Coordinates of N, CA, C and O in Angstrom, one line a residue:
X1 N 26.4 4.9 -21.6 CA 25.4 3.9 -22.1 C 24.1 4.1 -21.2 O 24.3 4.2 -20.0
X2 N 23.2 4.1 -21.6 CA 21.3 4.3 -21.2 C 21.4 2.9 -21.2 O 21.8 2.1 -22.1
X3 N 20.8 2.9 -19.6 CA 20.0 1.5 -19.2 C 18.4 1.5 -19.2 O 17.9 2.5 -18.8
X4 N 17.6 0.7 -19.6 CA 16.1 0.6 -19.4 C 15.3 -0.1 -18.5 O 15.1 -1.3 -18.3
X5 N 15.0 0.7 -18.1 CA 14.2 -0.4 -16.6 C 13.1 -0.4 -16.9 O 12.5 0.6 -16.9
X6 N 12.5 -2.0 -17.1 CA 11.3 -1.5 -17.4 C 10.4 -2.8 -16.4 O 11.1 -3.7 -15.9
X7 N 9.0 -2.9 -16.1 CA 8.6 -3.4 -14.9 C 7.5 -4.5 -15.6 O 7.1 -4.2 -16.7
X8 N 7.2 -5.4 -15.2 CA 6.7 -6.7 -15.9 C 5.6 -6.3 -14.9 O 6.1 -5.8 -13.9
X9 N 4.5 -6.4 -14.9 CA 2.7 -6.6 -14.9 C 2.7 -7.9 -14.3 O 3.0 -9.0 -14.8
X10 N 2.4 -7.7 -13.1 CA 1.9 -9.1 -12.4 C 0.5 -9.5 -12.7 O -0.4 -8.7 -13.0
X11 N 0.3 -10.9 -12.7 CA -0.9 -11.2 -13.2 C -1.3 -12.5 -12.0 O -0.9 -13.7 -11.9
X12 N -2.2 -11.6 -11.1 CA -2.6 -12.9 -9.9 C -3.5 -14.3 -10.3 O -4.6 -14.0 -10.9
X13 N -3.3 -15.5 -10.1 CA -4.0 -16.5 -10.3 C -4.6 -16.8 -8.8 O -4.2 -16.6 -7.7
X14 N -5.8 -17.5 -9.3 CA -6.5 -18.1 -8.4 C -7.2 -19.5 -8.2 O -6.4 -20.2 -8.8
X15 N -7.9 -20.1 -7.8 CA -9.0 -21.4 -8.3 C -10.1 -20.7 -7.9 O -10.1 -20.1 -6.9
X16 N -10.8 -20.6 -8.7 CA -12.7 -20.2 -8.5 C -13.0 -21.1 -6.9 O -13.1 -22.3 -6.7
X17 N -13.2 -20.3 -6.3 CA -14.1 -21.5 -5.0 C -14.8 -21.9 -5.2 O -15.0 -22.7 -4.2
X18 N -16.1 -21.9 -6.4 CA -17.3 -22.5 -6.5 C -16.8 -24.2 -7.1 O -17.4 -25.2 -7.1
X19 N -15.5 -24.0 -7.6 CA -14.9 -25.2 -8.0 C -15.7 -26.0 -9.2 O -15.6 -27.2 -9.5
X20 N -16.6 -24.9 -9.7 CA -17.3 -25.1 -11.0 C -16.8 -25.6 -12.5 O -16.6 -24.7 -13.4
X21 N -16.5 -26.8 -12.9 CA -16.2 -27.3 -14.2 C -16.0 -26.3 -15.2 O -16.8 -25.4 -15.3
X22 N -14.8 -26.2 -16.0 CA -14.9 -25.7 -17.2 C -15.6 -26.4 -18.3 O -15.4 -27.6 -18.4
X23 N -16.3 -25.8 -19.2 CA -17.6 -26.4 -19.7 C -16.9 -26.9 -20.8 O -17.6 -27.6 -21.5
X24 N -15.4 -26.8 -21.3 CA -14.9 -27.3 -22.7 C -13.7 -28.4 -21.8 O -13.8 -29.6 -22.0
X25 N -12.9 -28.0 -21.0 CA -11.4 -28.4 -20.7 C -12.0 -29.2 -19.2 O -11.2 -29.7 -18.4
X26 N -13.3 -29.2 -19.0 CA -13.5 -30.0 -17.5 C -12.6 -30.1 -16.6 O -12.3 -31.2 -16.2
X27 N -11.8 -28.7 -16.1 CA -11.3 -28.3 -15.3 C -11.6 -27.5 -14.3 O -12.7 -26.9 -14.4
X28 N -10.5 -27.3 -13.2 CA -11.5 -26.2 -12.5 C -11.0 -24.9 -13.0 O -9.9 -24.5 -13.2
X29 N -12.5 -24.2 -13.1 CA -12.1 -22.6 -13.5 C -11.2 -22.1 -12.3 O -11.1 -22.5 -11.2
X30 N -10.2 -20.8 -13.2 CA -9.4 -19.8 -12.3 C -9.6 -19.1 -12.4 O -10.1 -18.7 -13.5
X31 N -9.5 -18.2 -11.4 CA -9.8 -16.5 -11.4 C -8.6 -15.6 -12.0 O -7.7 -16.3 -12.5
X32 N -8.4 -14.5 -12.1 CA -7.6 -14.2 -12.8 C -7.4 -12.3 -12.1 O -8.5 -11.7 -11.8
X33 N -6.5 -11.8 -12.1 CA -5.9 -10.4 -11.7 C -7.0 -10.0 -10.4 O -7.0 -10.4 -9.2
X34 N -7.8 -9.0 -11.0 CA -8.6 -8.7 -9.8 C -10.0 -9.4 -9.3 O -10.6 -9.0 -8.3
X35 N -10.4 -10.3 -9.8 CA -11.2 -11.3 -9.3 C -10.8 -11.9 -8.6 O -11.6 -12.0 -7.7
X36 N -9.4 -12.5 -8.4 CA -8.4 -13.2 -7.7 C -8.2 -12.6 -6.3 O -8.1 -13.2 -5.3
X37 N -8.1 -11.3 -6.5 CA -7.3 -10.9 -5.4 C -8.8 -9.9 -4.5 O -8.7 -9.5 -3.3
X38 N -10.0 -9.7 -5.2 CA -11.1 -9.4 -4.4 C -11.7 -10.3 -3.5 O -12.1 -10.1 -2.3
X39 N -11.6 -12.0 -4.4 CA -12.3 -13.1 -3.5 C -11.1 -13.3 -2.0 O -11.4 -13.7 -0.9
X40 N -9.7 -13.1 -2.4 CA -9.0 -13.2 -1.5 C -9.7 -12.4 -0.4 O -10.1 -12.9 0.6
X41 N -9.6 -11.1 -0.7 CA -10.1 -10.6 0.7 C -11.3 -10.9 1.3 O -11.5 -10.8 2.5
X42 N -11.9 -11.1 0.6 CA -13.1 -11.8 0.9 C -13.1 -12.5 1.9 O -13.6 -12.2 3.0
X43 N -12.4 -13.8 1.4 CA -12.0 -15.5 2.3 C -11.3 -14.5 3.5 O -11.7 -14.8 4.6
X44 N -10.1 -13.4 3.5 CA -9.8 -13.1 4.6 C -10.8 -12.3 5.5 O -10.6 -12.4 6.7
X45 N -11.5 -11.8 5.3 CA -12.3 -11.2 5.9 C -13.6 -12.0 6.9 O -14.3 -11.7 7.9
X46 N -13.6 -12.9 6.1 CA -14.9 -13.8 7.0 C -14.2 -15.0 7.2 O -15.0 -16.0 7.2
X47 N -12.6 -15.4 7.3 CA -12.2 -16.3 8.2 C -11.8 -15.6 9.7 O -11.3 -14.5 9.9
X48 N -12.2 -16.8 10.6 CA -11.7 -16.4 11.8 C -11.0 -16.9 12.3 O -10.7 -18.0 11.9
X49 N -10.1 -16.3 13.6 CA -8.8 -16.8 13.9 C -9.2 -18.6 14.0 O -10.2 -19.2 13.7
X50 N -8.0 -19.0 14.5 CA -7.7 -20.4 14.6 C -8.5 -21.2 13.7 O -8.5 -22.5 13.9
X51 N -9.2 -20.7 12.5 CA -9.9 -21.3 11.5 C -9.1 -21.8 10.8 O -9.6 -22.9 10.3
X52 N -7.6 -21.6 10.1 CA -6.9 -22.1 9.1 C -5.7 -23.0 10.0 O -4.8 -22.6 10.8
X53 N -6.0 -24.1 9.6 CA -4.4 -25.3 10.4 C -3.2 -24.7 10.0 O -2.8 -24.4 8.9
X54 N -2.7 -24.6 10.9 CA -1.0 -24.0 10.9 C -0.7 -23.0 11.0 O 0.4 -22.5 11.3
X55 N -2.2 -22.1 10.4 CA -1.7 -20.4 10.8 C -2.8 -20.0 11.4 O -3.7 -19.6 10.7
X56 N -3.0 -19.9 13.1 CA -4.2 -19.4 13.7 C -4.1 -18.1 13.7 O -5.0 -17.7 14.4
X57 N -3.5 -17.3 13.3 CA -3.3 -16.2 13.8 C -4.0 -15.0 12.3 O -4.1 -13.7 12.3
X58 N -4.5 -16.0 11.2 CA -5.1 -15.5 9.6 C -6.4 -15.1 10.1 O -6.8 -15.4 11.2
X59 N -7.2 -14.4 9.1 CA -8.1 -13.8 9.3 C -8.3 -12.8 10.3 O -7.3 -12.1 10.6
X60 N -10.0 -12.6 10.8 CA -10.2 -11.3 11.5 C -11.4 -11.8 12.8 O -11.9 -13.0 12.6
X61 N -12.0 -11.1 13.9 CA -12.5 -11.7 14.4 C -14.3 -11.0 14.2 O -15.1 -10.6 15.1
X62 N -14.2 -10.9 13.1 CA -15.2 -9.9 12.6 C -16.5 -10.8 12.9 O -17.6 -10.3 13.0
X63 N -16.5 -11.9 13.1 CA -18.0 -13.2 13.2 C -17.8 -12.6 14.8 O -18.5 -11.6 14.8
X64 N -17.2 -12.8 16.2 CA -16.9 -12.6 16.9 C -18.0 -11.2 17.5 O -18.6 -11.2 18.6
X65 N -17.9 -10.1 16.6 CA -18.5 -9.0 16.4 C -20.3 -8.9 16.0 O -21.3 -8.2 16.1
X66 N -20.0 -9.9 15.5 CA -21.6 -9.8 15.0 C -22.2 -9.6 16.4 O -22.8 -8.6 16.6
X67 N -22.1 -10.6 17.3 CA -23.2 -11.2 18.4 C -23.5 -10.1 19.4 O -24.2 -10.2 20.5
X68 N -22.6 -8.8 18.9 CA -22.6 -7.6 19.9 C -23.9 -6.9 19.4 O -24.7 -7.3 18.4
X69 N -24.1 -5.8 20.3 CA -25.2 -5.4 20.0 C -25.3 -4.2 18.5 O -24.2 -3.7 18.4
X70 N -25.8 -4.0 17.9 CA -25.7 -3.6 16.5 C -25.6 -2.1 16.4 O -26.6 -1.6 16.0
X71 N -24.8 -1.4 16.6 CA -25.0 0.2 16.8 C -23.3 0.4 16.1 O -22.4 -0.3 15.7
X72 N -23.6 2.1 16.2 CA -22.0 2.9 15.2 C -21.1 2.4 15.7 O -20.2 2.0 14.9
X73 N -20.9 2.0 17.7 CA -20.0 2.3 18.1 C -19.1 0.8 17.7 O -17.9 0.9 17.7
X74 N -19.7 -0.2 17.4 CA -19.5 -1.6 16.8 C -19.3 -1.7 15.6 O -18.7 -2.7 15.2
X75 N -19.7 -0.3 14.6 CA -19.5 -0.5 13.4 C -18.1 0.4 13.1 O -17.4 0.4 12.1
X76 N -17.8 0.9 13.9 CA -16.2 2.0 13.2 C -15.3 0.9 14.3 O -14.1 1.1 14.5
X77 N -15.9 -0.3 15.1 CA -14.7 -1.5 15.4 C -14.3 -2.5 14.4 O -13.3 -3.1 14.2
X78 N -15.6 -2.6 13.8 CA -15.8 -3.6 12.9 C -15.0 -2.9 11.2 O -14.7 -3.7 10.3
X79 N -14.7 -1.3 11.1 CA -14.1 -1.1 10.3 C -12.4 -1.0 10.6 O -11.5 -1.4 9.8
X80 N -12.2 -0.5 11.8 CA -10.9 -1.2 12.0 C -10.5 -2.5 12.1 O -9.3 -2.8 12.1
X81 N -11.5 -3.4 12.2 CA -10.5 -4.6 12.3 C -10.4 -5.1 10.7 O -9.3 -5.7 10.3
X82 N -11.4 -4.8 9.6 CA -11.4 -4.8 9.0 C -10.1 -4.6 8.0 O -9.4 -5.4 7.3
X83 N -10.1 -3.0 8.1 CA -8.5 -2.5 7.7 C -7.3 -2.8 8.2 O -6.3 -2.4 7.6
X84 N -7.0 -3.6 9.4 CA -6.0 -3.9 9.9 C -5.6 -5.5 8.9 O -4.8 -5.8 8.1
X85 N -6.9 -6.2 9.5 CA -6.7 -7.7 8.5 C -6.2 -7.6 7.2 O -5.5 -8.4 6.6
X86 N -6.6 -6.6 6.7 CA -6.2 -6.3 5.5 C -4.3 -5.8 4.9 O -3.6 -6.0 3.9
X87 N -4.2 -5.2 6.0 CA -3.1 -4.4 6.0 C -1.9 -5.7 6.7 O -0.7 -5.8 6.6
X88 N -2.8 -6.4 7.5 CA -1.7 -7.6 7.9 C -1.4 -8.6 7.4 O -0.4 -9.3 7.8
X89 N -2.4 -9.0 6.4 CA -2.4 -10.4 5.5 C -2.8 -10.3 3.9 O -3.1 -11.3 3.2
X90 N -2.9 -9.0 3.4 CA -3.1 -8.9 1.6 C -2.3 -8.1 1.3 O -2.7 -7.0 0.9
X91 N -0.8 -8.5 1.2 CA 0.3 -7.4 0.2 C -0.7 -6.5 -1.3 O -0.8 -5.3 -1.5
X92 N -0.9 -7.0 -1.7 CA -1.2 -7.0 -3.2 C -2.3 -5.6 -2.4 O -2.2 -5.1 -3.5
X93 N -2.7 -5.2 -2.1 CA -3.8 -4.2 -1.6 C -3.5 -3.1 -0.7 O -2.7 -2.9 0.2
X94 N -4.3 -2.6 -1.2 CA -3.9 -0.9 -0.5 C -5.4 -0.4 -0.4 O -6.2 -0.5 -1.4
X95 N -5.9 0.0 1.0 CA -7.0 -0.2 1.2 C -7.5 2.0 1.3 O -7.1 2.8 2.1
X96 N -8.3 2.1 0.6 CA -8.6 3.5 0.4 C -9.5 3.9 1.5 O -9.2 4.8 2.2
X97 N -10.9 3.0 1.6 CA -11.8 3.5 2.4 C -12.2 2.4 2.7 O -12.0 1.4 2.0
X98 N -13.2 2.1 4.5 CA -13.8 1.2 5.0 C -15.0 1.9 5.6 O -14.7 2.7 6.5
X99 N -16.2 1.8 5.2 CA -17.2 2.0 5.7 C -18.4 0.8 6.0 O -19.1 0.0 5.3
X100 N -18.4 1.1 7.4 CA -19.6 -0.1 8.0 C -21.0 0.5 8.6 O -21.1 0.8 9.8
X101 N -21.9 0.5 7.7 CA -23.3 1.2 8.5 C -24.0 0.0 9.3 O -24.5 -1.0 8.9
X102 N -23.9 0.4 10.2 CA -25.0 -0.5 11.2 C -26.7 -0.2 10.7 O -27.3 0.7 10.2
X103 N -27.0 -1.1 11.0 CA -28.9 -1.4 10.4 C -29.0 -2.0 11.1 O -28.6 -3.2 11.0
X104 N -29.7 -1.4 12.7 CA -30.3 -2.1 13.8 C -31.2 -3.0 13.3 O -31.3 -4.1 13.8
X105 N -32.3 -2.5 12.2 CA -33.7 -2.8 12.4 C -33.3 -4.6 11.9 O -33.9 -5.6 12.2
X106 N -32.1 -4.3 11.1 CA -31.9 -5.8 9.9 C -31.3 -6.8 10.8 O -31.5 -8.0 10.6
X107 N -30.5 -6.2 11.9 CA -29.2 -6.9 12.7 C -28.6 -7.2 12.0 O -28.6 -8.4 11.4
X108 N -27.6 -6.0 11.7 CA -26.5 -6.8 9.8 C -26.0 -5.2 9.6 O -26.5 -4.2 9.9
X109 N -25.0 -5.4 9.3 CA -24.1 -4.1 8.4 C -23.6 -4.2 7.4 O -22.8 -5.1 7.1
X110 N -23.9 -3.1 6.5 CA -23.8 -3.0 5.5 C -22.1 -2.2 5.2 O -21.8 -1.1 5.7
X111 N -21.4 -3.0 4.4 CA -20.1 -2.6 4.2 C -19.4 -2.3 3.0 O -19.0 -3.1 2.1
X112 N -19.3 -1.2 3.0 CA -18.6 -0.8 1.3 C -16.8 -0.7 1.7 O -16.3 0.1 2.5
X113 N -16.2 -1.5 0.9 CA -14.6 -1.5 1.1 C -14.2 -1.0 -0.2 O -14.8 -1.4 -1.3
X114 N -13.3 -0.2 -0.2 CA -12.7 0.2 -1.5 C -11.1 0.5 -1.2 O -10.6 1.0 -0.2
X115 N -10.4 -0.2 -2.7 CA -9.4 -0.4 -2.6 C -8.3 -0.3 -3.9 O -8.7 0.0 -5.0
X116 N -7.3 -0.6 -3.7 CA -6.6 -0.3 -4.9 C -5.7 -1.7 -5.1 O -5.2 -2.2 -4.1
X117 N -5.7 -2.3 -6.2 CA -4.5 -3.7 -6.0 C -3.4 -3.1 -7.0 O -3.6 -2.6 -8.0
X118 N -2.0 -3.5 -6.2 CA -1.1 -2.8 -6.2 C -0.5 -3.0 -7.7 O -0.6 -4.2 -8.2
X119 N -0.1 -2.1 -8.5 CA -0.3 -1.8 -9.9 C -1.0 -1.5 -10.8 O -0.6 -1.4 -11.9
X120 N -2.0 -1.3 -10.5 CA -3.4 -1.0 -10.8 C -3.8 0.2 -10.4 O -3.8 0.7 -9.3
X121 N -4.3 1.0 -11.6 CA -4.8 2.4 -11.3 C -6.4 2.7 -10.8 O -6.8 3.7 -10.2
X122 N -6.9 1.7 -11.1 CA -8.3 1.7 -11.1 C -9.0 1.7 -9.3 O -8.0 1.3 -8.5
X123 N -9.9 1.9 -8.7 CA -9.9 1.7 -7.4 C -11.5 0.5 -7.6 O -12.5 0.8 -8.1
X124 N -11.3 -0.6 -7.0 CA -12.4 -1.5 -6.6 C -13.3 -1.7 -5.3 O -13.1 -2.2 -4.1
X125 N -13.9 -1.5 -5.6 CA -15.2 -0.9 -4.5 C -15.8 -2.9 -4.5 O -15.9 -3.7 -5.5
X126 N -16.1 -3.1 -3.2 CA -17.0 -4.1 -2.9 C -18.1 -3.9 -1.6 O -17.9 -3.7 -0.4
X127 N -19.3 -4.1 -2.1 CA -20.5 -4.2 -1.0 C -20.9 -5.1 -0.5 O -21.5 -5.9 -1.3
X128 N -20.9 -5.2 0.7 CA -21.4 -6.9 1.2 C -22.0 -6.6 2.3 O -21.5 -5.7 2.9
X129 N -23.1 -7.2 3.1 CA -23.3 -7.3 4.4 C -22.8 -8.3 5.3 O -22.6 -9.5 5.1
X130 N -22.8 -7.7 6.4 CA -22.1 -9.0 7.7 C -23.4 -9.3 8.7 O -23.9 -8.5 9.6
X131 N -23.6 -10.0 8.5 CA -24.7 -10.6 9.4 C -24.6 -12.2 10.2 O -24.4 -13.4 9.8
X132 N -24.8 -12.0 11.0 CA -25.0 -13.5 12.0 C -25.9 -14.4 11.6 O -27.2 -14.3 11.6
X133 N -25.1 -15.3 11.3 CA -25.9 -16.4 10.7 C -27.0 -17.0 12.1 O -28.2 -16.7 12.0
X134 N -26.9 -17.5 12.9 CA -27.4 -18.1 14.4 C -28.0 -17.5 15.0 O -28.4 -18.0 16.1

């Protein structure tokens, strides 16, 4: 007798953080598969330690980093900590590439993360800058 194994499609939920009304069901919108799981890394990547009650140890100390002085040797620290946080607190993710260009002139680095969410063939690229608010 042939057995069939076959694998069910995870489908990640989220709450929208802007916590913006649904315009029919006046609820809060949800995020849904990879919207869900991009904003996650997100929120992981610009919380810092002892920031979340009960788990100090979430996030990265990437704010911590900013106040250094702005050059390569800060920016391939700033990409490992990056991929570590990642690799220590987002199952759902498989992280392809981290690139952080420093821009002395801006005091800010510019960061392209690219990644894969697990089941998923497609690779999602996100660009953002890290800059010091203060």
């Amino acid at each position: 007798m042939a057995t069939v194994k076959t694998t069910i499609a995870r489908q990640y939920k989220d709450l929208d953080l802007n916590f913006l009304p649904h315009p029919i069901k006046k609820d809060v919108v949800k995020t849904v598969d990879e919207m869900s799981v991009i904003n996650s890394v997100k929120n992981l990547i610009l919380t810092n330690h002892y920031e979340r009650p009960f788990r100090p140890e979430l996030g990265s100390n990437i704010r911590r980093m900013l106040f250094e002085n702005v050059d390569t040797v800060m920016a391939a620290q700033i990409e490992r900590e990056i991929e570590e946080t990642i690799l220590n607190f987002e199952p759902r993710v498989q992280v392809s590439k981290v690139v952080a260009v420093a821009a002395p002139d801006e005091n800010k680095y510019n960061v392209e993360l690219t990644f894969f969410v697990i089941n998923s063939p497609d690779p999602i690229t996100i660009n953002f800058f890290l800059e010091r608010i203060r």
